[in-house]
Amino acid sequence: MVFFKSKQNSKDVAKQRLKNIIANEKNNMTTEKLDIIKSEILHSVEDYFTVDRQSSEVYIAEENKEAAIVIILPIAKDNV
Amino acid sequence: MGEVYVITSGKGGVGKTTTTANLGSALAMMEKRVVVIDADIGLRNLDVVMGLENKIVYNIVDIVEKRCRINQALIKDKRFEELYLLPAAQTNTKMDVKPDDMVLLCNELKEEFDYILIDCPAGIERGFENAIAGAEKSIVVTVPEVSAVRDADRIIGLLRDAGLNEIHLIINRVRLDLVKKGEMLSVDDMLDILAINLLGIIPDNKDIVITTNRGEPIVTNEKSITGQAYKNIAKRIMGEDIPFLELDIRKNFIQRLFSTS
């Protein structure tokens, strides 16, 4: 029944899921693993800065078949 | 003590993974503690069918190579409290796990779960040997096509050779319209050829395409006849005597399903 609630076609959901899976697979990475990396990095960085956890991001970016891990850790305002 | 089932078919693409995911979900809906294991190392898919692909951290090879404990690799399902997935590794090969490793793993899981369902890879090589090693019971999935039934027959022989004598059959993607016209092998035809216990019949239905696109189980869809068929199979696994769907056109078909237990 769940699928009647959503406006997005199931084929679009399928395509998006496939894109994510294939991108992550190349790097043997999953969202959960990225979350673990993120919390480990936060743990180290927070010894020196107060990080705005809400806006921090870790993801894999791909361009021209090259991948990079992108880490964005905004420093909390009260720290600057 | 839990029961270990291997879900196998020989031929690929007949619905082993979908069956594993939905039977696991259906058993969990009925408050059983269930773990589904993806034994297709190198080509995992059960995670995707269950919509858990983003949650994988450790996998079965990490357990075997002692990089993590079993509980660390188990992924809790999104919907059912009592359902867990043990994912396959994607970068290793089937040779990285030995049948003995599977026996040890299943023995440990049996202590904690009511049902352990192993999704077997296609083929009859190492992946198959691994998948059946820890199992006590087996479910053969087939579809009404000559090639699939022939492979099912071969697999049944291999299961018996391995001493797995409790073998149940699920016939997937049955189209009653074609069966009625005599243009598709009937349940009867397939039982004549394969001569094993019928556990269930799954009608061919578009619902399954939609739910699989979304990584959802079909058993949560109350209206779906396919979902109902899977729930009926789960009940039969639990020992209930559930009549087969209308779609089963075999007359006077009364067969004790669990005659061996």
mmCIF file of C-alpha atoms in Angstrom:
data_model
loop_
_atom_site.group_PDB
_atom_site.id
_atom_site.type_symbol
_atom_site.label_atom_id
_atom_site.label_comp_id
_atom_site.label_asym_id
_atom_site.label_seq_id
_atom_site.Cartn_x
_atom_site.Cartn_y
_atom_site.Cartn_z
ATOM 1 C CA MET A 1 0.000 0.000 0.000
ATOM 2 C CA VAL A 2 2.898 2.298 0.684
ATOM 3 C CA PHE A 3 3.422 3.011 -2.990
ATOM 4 C CA PHE A 4 0.051 4.631 -3.441
ATOM 5 C CA LYS A 5 1.005 7.443 -1.094
ATOM 6 C CA SER A 6 4.017 8.542 -3.059
ATOM 7 C CA LYS A 7 3.806 10.683 -6.168
ATOM 8 C CA GLN A 8 7.099 9.493 -7.548
ATOM 9 C CA ASN A 9 6.828 6.606 -10.005
ATOM 10 C CA SER A 10 8.380 3.433 -8.724
ATOM 11 C CA LYS A 11 10.593 3.324 -11.822
ATOM 12 C CA ASP A 12 12.102 6.675 -10.852
ATOM 13 C CA VAL A 13 12.749 5.376 -7.357
ATOM 14 C CA ALA A 14 14.358 2.308 -8.909
ATOM 15 C CA LYS A 15 16.596 4.397 -11.190
ATOM 16 C CA GLN A 16 17.743 6.658 -8.360
ATOM 17 C CA ARG A 17 18.472 3.687 -6.118
ATOM 18 C CA LEU A 18 20.482 2.070 -8.903
ATOM 19 C CA LYS A 19 22.578 5.201 -9.481
ATOM 20 C CA ASN A 20 23.420 5.425 -5.797
ATOM 21 C CA ILE A 21 24.195 1.745 -5.495
ATOM 22 C CA ILE A 22 26.518 1.728 -8.490
ATOM 23 C CA ALA A 23 28.354 4.882 -7.423
ATOM 24 C CA ASN A 24 28.878 3.545 -3.907
ATOM 25 C CA GLU A 25 29.810 0.101 -5.130
ATOM 26 C CA LYS A 26 32.779 1.356 -7.118
ATOM 27 C CA ASN A 27 34.256 2.560 -3.862
ATOM 28 C CA ASN A 28 32.991 -0.314 -1.728
ATOM 29 C CA MET A 29 31.101 2.271 0.288
ATOM 30 C CA THR A 30 27.632 2.565 1.758
ATOM 31 C CA THR A 31 25.720 5.368 3.427
ATOM 32 C CA GLU A 32 26.167 3.666 6.764
ATOM 33 C CA LYS A 33 29.931 3.401 6.295
ATOM 34 C CA LEU A 34 30.065 7.092 5.333
ATOM 35 C CA ASP A 35 28.204 7.881 8.543
ATOM 36 C CA ILE A 36 30.831 6.012 10.515
ATOM 37 C CA ILE A 37 33.631 7.875 8.713
ATOM 38 C CA LYS A 38 31.831 11.124 9.423
ATOM 39 C CA SER A 39 31.529 10.441 13.128
ATOM 40 C CA GLU A 40 35.184 9.389 13.359
ATOM 41 C CA ILE A 41 36.325 12.572 11.607
ATOM 42 C CA LEU A 42 34.033 14.708 13.746
ATOM 43 C CA HIS A 43 35.493 13.066 16.802
ATOM 44 C CA SER A 44 39.040 14.110 15.806
ATOM 45 C CA VAL A 45 38.175 17.588 14.599
ATOM 46 C CA GLU A 46 36.074 18.435 17.616
ATOM 47 C CA ASP A 47 39.182 18.339 19.778
ATOM 48 C CA TYR A 48 40.107 21.607 18.062
ATOM 49 C CA PHE A 49 36.894 23.186 16.805
ATOM 50 C CA THR A 50 33.240 23.219 17.614
ATOM 51 C CA VAL A 51 31.653 21.879 14.470
ATOM 52 C CA ASP A 52 28.141 22.616 13.318
ATOM 53 C CA ARG A 53 27.112 18.952 13.231
ATOM 54 C CA GLN A 54 23.738 19.671 11.656
ATOM 55 C CA SER A 55 25.263 21.078 8.492
ATOM 56 C CA SER A 56 28.239 18.762 8.196
ATOM 57 C CA GLU A 57 28.391 16.390 5.249
ATOM 58 C CA VAL A 58 30.494 13.519 3.982
ATOM 59 C CA TYR A 59 29.913 12.088 0.542
ATOM 60 C CA ILE A 60 31.599 10.660 -2.510
ATOM 61 C CA ALA A 61 31.738 12.956 -5.486
ATOM 62 C CA GLU A 62 32.356 11.636 -8.959
ATOM 63 C CA GLU A 63 33.517 13.469 -12.025
ATOM 64 C CA ASN A 64 35.022 12.098 -15.220
ATOM 65 C CA LYS A 65 35.209 8.652 -13.652
ATOM 66 C CA GLU A 66 37.341 9.936 -10.784
ATOM 67 C CA ALA A 67 36.040 9.847 -7.274
ATOM 68 C CA ALA A 68 36.838 11.949 -4.232
ATOM 69 C CA ILE A 69 35.612 11.872 -0.705
ATOM 70 C CA VAL A 70 34.198 15.279 0.177
ATOM 71 C CA ILE A 71 34.024 16.334 3.796
ATOM 72 C CA ILE A 72 32.316 19.560 4.767
ATOM 73 C CA LEU A 73 32.524 20.488 8.415
ATOM 74 C CA PRO A 74 31.233 24.007 9.039
ATOM 75 C CA ILE A 75 32.780 25.572 12.122
ATOM 76 C CA ALA A 76 30.155 26.702 14.603
ATOM 77 C CA LYS A 77 29.711 30.492 14.806
ATOM 78 C CA ASP A 78 30.595 30.841 18.497
ATOM 79 C CA ASN A 79 33.988 29.393 17.652
ATOM 80 C CA VAL A 80 35.133 31.977 15.104
ATOM 81 C CA MET B 1 16.594 -23.902 18.310
ATOM 82 C CA GLY B 2 16.034 -22.308 14.916
ATOM 83 C CA GLU B 3 15.428 -23.965 11.571
ATOM 84 C CA VAL B 4 17.744 -23.338 8.632
ATOM 85 C CA TYR B 5 16.259 -23.237 5.127
ATOM 86 C CA VAL B 6 18.201 -22.780 1.914
ATOM 87 C CA ILE B 7 16.278 -21.187 -0.963
ATOM 88 C CA THR B 8 17.683 -22.436 -4.227
ATOM 89 C CA SER B 9 16.808 -23.062 -7.889
ATOM 90 C CA GLY B 10 19.796 -23.799 -10.051
ATOM 91 C CA LYS B 11 18.654 -21.356 -12.706
ATOM 92 C CA GLY B 12 19.026 -17.641 -12.130
ATOM 93 C CA GLY B 13 16.212 -15.119 -12.347
ATOM 94 C CA VAL B 14 13.379 -17.303 -11.078
ATOM 95 C CA GLY B 15 12.786 -15.327 -7.890
ATOM 96 C CA LYS B 16 14.976 -16.797 -5.133
ATOM 97 C CA THR B 17 15.956 -13.441 -3.709
ATOM 98 C CA THR B 18 12.446 -12.004 -3.848
ATOM 99 C CA THR B 19 11.158 -15.177 -2.223
ATOM 100 C CA THR B 20 13.776 -15.024 0.530
ATOM 101 C CA ALA B 21 13.012 -11.370 1.268
ATOM 102 C CA ASN B 22 9.258 -11.865 1.333
ATOM 103 C CA LEU B 23 9.247 -15.086 3.330
ATOM 104 C CA GLY B 24 11.611 -13.482 5.816
ATOM 105 C CA SER B 25 9.297 -10.473 6.092
ATOM 106 C CA ALA B 26 6.175 -12.635 6.367
ATOM 107 C CA LEU B 27 7.673 -14.768 9.145
ATOM 108 C CA ALA B 28 8.796 -11.619 10.964
ATOM 109 C CA MET B 29 5.260 -10.198 10.609
ATOM 110 C CA MET B 30 4.106 -13.262 12.508
ATOM 111 C CA GLU B 31 6.504 -12.395 15.297
ATOM 112 C CA LYS B 32 9.197 -14.896 14.508
ATOM 113 C CA ARG B 33 12.839 -13.919 14.871
ATOM 114 C CA VAL B 34 14.301 -14.235 11.403
ATOM 115 C CA VAL B 35 17.668 -13.752 9.728
ATOM 116 C CA VAL B 36 18.024 -13.824 5.961
ATOM 117 C CA ILE B 37 21.499 -14.552 4.607
ATOM 118 C CA ASP B 38 22.739 -13.476 1.192
ATOM 119 C CA ALA B 39 25.068 -16.285 0.109
ATOM 120 C CA ASP B 40 25.757 -14.749 -3.304
ATOM 121 C CA ILE B 41 29.240 -13.448 -2.534
ATOM 122 C CA GLY B 42 30.480 -11.097 -5.228
ATOM 123 C CA LEU B 43 27.002 -10.410 -6.616
ATOM 124 C CA ARG B 44 24.896 -9.481 -3.654
ATOM 125 C CA ASN B 45 21.280 -8.499 -4.212
ATOM 126 C CA LEU B 46 19.196 -9.388 -1.199
ATOM 127 C CA ASP B 47 20.166 -6.049 0.398
ATOM 128 C CA VAL B 48 18.734 -4.178 -2.585
ATOM 129 C CA VAL B 49 15.511 -6.172 -2.709
ATOM 130 C CA MET B 50 14.986 -5.392 0.981
ATOM 131 C CA GLY B 51 15.951 -1.714 0.570
ATOM 132 C CA LEU B 52 18.836 -2.075 3.028
ATOM 133 C CA GLU B 53 21.693 -1.380 0.601
ATOM 134 C CA ASN B 54 22.729 1.828 2.350
ATOM 135 C CA LYS B 55 23.106 0.218 5.735
ATOM 136 C CA ILE B 56 25.853 -2.292 5.049
ATOM 137 C CA VAL B 57 29.029 -1.916 7.063
ATOM 138 C CA TYR B 58 30.260 -5.469 7.592
ATOM 139 C CA ASN B 59 29.398 -8.613 5.643
ATOM 140 C CA ILE B 60 29.608 -12.386 5.783
ATOM 141 C CA VAL B 61 33.266 -12.485 4.685
ATOM 142 C CA ASP B 62 34.159 -10.068 7.506
ATOM 143 C CA ILE B 63 32.648 -12.589 9.935
ATOM 144 C CA VAL B 64 34.447 -15.547 8.400
ATOM 145 C CA GLU B 65 37.751 -13.660 8.398
ATOM 146 C CA LYS B 66 37.094 -12.509 11.959
ATOM 147 C CA ARG B 67 37.098 -8.796 11.278
ATOM 148 C CA CYS B 68 33.799 -8.468 13.131
ATOM 149 C CA ARG B 69 31.370 -10.371 15.320
ATOM 150 C CA ILE B 70 28.192 -11.829 13.843
ATOM 151 C CA ASN B 71 25.998 -9.250 15.554
ATOM 152 C CA GLN B 72 28.003 -6.386 14.075
ATOM 153 C CA ALA B 73 27.283 -7.577 10.547
ATOM 154 C CA LEU B 74 23.557 -8.163 11.044
ATOM 155 C CA ILE B 75 21.438 -5.349 9.633
ATOM 156 C CA LYS B 76 18.126 -4.683 11.273
ATOM 157 C CA ASP B 77 15.250 -4.421 8.813
ATOM 158 C CA LYS B 78 13.475 -1.073 8.370
ATOM 159 C CA ARG B 79 9.997 -2.439 8.963
ATOM 160 C CA PHE B 80 10.185 -5.505 11.118
ATOM 161 C CA GLU B 81 11.797 -5.516 14.543
ATOM 162 C CA GLU B 82 12.541 -9.203 14.408
ATOM 163 C CA LEU B 83 14.057 -9.359 10.915
ATOM 164 C CA TYR B 84 17.775 -9.142 10.165
ATOM 165 C CA LEU B 85 19.881 -9.337 7.021
ATOM 166 C CA LEU B 86 23.352 -10.793 6.845
ATOM 167 C CA PRO B 87 24.716 -9.288 3.620
ATOM 168 C CA ALA B 88 27.147 -10.886 1.194
ATOM 169 C CA ALA B 89 30.460 -9.250 0.381
ATOM 170 C CA GLN B 90 30.590 -7.494 -2.945
ATOM 171 C CA THR B 91 34.330 -7.435 -3.543
ATOM 172 C CA ASN B 92 35.209 -11.003 -2.552
ATOM 173 C CA THR B 93 34.493 -14.250 -4.355
ATOM 174 C CA LYS B 94 32.640 -17.397 -3.389
ATOM 175 C CA MET B 95 35.984 -19.069 -2.700
ATOM 176 C CA ASP B 96 36.517 -16.776 0.297
ATOM 177 C CA VAL B 97 33.912 -18.728 2.267
ATOM 178 C CA LYS B 98 34.105 -22.471 2.906
ATOM 179 C CA PRO B 99 31.154 -24.788 3.532
ATOM 180 C CA ASP B 100 32.507 -25.391 7.062
ATOM 181 C CA ASP B 101 32.356 -21.647 7.752
ATOM 182 C CA MET B 102 28.680 -21.700 6.853
ATOM 183 C CA VAL B 103 27.989 -24.634 9.164
ATOM 184 C CA LEU B 104 29.566 -22.778 12.091
ATOM 185 C CA LEU B 105 27.720 -19.581 11.239
ATOM 186 C CA CYS B 106 24.338 -21.294 10.953
ATOM 187 C CA ASN B 107 24.882 -23.151 14.215
ATOM 188 C CA GLU B 108 25.486 -19.872 16.012
ATOM 189 C CA LEU B 109 22.532 -18.128 14.395
ATOM 190 C CA LYS B 110 20.227 -21.024 15.292
ATOM 191 C CA GLU B 111 20.738 -20.214 18.952
ATOM 192 C CA GLU B 112 19.307 -16.751 18.481
ATOM 193 C CA PHE B 113 16.760 -16.964 15.666
ATOM 194 C CA ASP B 114 13.644 -19.013 14.907
ATOM 195 C CA TYR B 115 14.273 -19.094 11.165
ATOM 196 C CA ILE B 116 17.417 -18.694 9.116
ATOM 197 C CA LEU B 117 16.737 -18.319 5.385
ATOM 198 C CA ILE B 118 19.729 -18.612 3.058
ATOM 199 C CA ASP B 119 19.434 -17.049 -0.395
ATOM 200 C CA CYS B 120 21.494 -19.355 -2.611
ATOM 201 C CA PRO B 121 23.270 -18.044 -5.712
ATOM 202 C CA ALA B 122 22.416 -19.479 -9.127
ATOM 203 C CA GLY B 123 24.593 -22.338 -10.291
ATOM 204 C CA ILE B 124 25.811 -25.548 -8.719
ATOM 205 C CA GLU B 125 29.375 -24.623 -7.826
ATOM 206 C CA ARG B 126 31.000 -23.329 -4.660
ATOM 207 C CA GLY B 127 28.296 -20.765 -3.961
ATOM 208 C CA PHE B 128 25.684 -23.520 -3.941
ATOM 209 C CA GLU B 129 27.865 -25.750 -1.772
ATOM 210 C CA ASN B 130 28.320 -22.914 0.718
ATOM 211 C CA ALA B 131 24.629 -22.055 0.754
ATOM 212 C CA ILE B 132 23.445 -25.600 1.465
ATOM 213 C CA ALA B 133 26.195 -26.559 3.921
ATOM 214 C CA GLY B 134 24.511 -25.189 7.029
ATOM 215 C CA ALA B 135 20.914 -25.900 5.973
ATOM 216 C CA GLU B 136 18.639 -28.664 7.205
ATOM 217 C CA LYS B 137 15.701 -27.966 4.948
ATOM 218 C CA SER B 138 15.425 -26.628 1.444
ATOM 219 C CA ILE B 139 13.030 -24.715 -0.752
ATOM 220 C CA VAL B 140 13.385 -25.019 -4.499
ATOM 221 C CA VAL B 141 11.957 -22.101 -6.478
ATOM 222 C CA THR B 142 11.018 -22.629 -10.093
ATOM 223 C CA VAL B 143 8.900 -20.997 -12.799
ATOM 224 C CA PRO B 144 6.707 -22.679 -15.418
ATOM 225 C CA GLU B 145 9.412 -22.845 -18.072
ATOM 226 C CA VAL B 146 11.178 -25.890 -19.408
ATOM 227 C CA SER B 147 14.668 -24.626 -18.607
ATOM 228 C CA ALA B 148 13.796 -23.689 -15.024
ATOM 229 C CA VAL B 149 12.028 -26.981 -14.290
ATOM 230 C CA ARG B 150 14.907 -28.948 -15.732
ATOM 231 C CA ASP B 151 17.354 -27.048 -13.495
ATOM 232 C CA ALA B 152 15.040 -27.555 -10.506
ATOM 233 C CA ASP B 153 15.142 -31.286 -11.147
ATOM 234 C CA ARG B 154 18.924 -31.248 -11.232
ATOM 235 C CA ILE B 155 19.095 -29.214 -8.014
ATOM 236 C CA ILE B 156 16.710 -31.601 -6.263
ATOM 237 C CA GLY B 157 19.105 -34.428 -7.117
ATOM 238 C CA LEU B 158 22.078 -32.476 -5.762
ATOM 239 C CA LEU B 159 20.206 -31.609 -2.557
ATOM 240 C CA ARG B 160 19.404 -35.278 -1.985
ATOM 241 C CA ASP B 161 23.034 -36.242 -2.685
ATOM 242 C CA ALA B 162 24.013 -33.763 0.018
ATOM 243 C CA GLY B 163 21.629 -35.433 2.461
ATOM 244 C CA LEU B 164 19.103 -32.600 2.417
ATOM 245 C CA ASN B 165 15.998 -34.714 2.156
ATOM 246 C CA GLU B 166 13.349 -32.225 3.197
ATOM 247 C CA ILE B 167 12.729 -30.398 -0.075
ATOM 248 C CA HIS B 168 9.776 -28.102 -0.744
ATOM 249 C CA LEU B 169 8.729 -26.533 -4.014
ATOM 250 C CA ILE B 170 7.583 -22.988 -4.715
ATOM 251 C CA ILE B 171 6.238 -22.348 -8.196
ATOM 252 C CA ASN B 172 6.660 -18.706 -9.070
ATOM 253 C CA ARG B 173 5.145 -16.516 -11.788
ATOM 254 C CA VAL B 174 2.180 -18.702 -12.618
ATOM 255 C CA ARG B 175 -0.284 -17.150 -15.060
ATOM 256 C CA LEU B 176 -3.677 -18.716 -14.667
ATOM 257 C CA ASP B 177 -4.927 -17.309 -17.986
ATOM 258 C CA LEU B 178 -2.181 -19.121 -19.857
ATOM 259 C CA VAL B 179 -2.517 -22.287 -17.790
ATOM 260 C CA LYS B 180 -6.256 -22.389 -18.549
ATOM 261 C CA LYS B 181 -5.550 -22.066 -22.236
ATOM 262 C CA GLY B 182 -3.055 -24.862 -21.968
ATOM 263 C CA GLU B 183 -0.248 -22.522 -22.953
ATOM 264 C CA MET B 184 1.706 -22.757 -19.725
ATOM 265 C CA LEU B 185 2.942 -25.702 -17.664
ATOM 266 C CA SER B 186 0.452 -26.238 -14.860
ATOM 267 C CA VAL B 187 1.229 -26.833 -11.195
ATOM 268 C CA ASP B 188 0.157 -30.410 -11.787
ATOM 269 C CA ASP B 189 2.564 -30.858 -14.690
ATOM 270 C CA MET B 190 5.467 -29.602 -12.641
ATOM 271 C CA LEU B 191 4.616 -31.742 -9.620
ATOM 272 C CA ASP B 192 4.439 -34.782 -11.880
ATOM 273 C CA ILE B 193 7.931 -34.117 -13.123
ATOM 274 C CA LEU B 194 9.594 -32.976 -9.915
ATOM 275 C CA ALA B 195 7.686 -35.153 -7.421
ATOM 276 C CA ILE B 196 8.369 -33.102 -4.290
ATOM 277 C CA ASN B 197 6.154 -31.388 -1.713
ATOM 278 C CA LEU B 198 4.389 -28.278 -2.948
ATOM 279 C CA LEU B 199 4.891 -25.406 -0.528
ATOM 280 C CA GLY B 200 3.282 -22.613 -2.510
ATOM 281 C CA ILE B 201 2.255 -21.039 -5.766
ATOM 282 C CA ILE B 202 3.010 -17.411 -6.540
ATOM 283 C CA PRO B 203 0.893 -15.767 -9.231
ATOM 284 C CA ASP B 204 2.622 -13.563 -11.787
ATOM 285 C CA ASN B 205 1.650 -10.036 -10.875
ATOM 286 C CA LYS B 206 2.765 -6.487 -11.542
ATOM 287 C CA ASP B 207 2.708 -5.603 -7.828
ATOM 288 C CA ILE B 208 5.998 -7.378 -7.313
ATOM 289 C CA VAL B 209 7.716 -5.206 -9.938
ATOM 290 C CA ILE B 210 6.585 -2.037 -8.187
ATOM 291 C CA THR B 211 7.517 -3.097 -4.654
ATOM 292 C CA THR B 212 10.893 -4.429 -5.804
ATOM 293 C CA ASN B 213 11.622 -1.103 -7.531
ATOM 294 C CA ARG B 214 11.140 0.541 -4.169
ATOM 295 C CA GLY B 215 12.955 -2.053 -2.115
ATOM 296 C CA GLU B 216 9.841 -2.972 -0.171
ATOM 297 C CA PRO B 217 8.376 -6.360 0.658
ATOM 298 C CA ILE B 218 5.076 -7.226 -1.009
ATOM 299 C CA VAL B 219 3.744 -8.994 2.073
ATOM 300 C CA THR B 220 2.914 -5.637 3.678
ATOM 301 C CA ASN B 221 0.443 -4.957 0.860
ATOM 302 C CA GLU B 222 -2.803 -6.389 2.206
ATOM 303 C CA LYS B 223 -4.534 -6.300 -1.162
ATOM 304 C CA SER B 224 -1.877 -8.050 -3.160
ATOM 305 C CA ILE B 225 -2.566 -11.647 -4.109
ATOM 306 C CA THR B 226 1.190 -12.173 -4.425
ATOM 307 C CA GLY B 227 1.706 -10.851 -0.901
ATOM 308 C CA GLN B 228 -1.016 -13.204 0.291
ATOM 309 C CA ALA B 229 0.655 -16.127 -1.435
ATOM 310 C CA TYR B 230 3.924 -15.426 0.400
ATOM 311 C CA LYS B 231 2.123 -15.079 3.722
ATOM 312 C CA ASN B 232 0.435 -18.422 3.134
ATOM 313 C CA ILE B 233 3.814 -20.028 2.503
ATOM 314 C CA ALA B 234 5.164 -18.539 5.717
ATOM 315 C CA LYS B 235 2.234 -20.031 7.617
ATOM 316 C CA ARG B 236 2.859 -23.431 6.037
ATOM 317 C CA ILE B 237 6.501 -23.180 7.089
ATOM 318 C CA MET B 238 5.225 -22.561 10.612
ATOM 319 C CA GLY B 239 3.249 -25.774 10.349
ATOM 320 C CA GLU B 240 -0.230 -24.422 9.616
ATOM 321 C CA ASP B 241 -2.468 -26.198 7.155
ATOM 322 C CA ILE B 242 -3.347 -23.468 4.656
ATOM 323 C CA PRO B 243 -5.207 -24.283 1.433
ATOM 324 C CA PHE B 244 -3.543 -23.322 -1.832
ATOM 325 C CA LEU B 245 -4.724 -20.266 -3.752
ATOM 326 C CA GLU B 246 -7.569 -20.622 -6.248
ATOM 327 C CA LEU B 247 -4.983 -20.560 -8.920
ATOM 328 C CA ASP B 248 -4.037 -24.075 -8.038
ATOM 329 C CA ILE B 249 -6.168 -26.042 -10.427
ATOM 330 C CA ARG B 250 -5.147 -29.459 -9.253
ATOM 331 C CA LYS B 251 -8.281 -31.293 -8.127
ATOM 332 C CA ASN B 252 -8.466 -33.220 -4.882
ATOM 333 C CA PHE B 253 -5.030 -32.062 -4.090
ATOM 334 C CA ILE B 254 -4.509 -32.884 -0.473
ATOM 335 C CA GLN B 255 -0.970 -33.318 0.521
ATOM 336 C CA ARG B 256 0.508 -33.238 3.953
ATOM 337 C CA LEU B 257 3.179 -30.626 3.668
ATOM 338 C CA PHE B 258 5.323 -31.491 6.556
ATOM 339 C CA SER B 259 4.987 -35.226 6.401
ATOM 340 C CA THR B 260 8.581 -35.604 7.479
ATOM 341 C CA SER B 261 8.322 -33.493 10.617
#
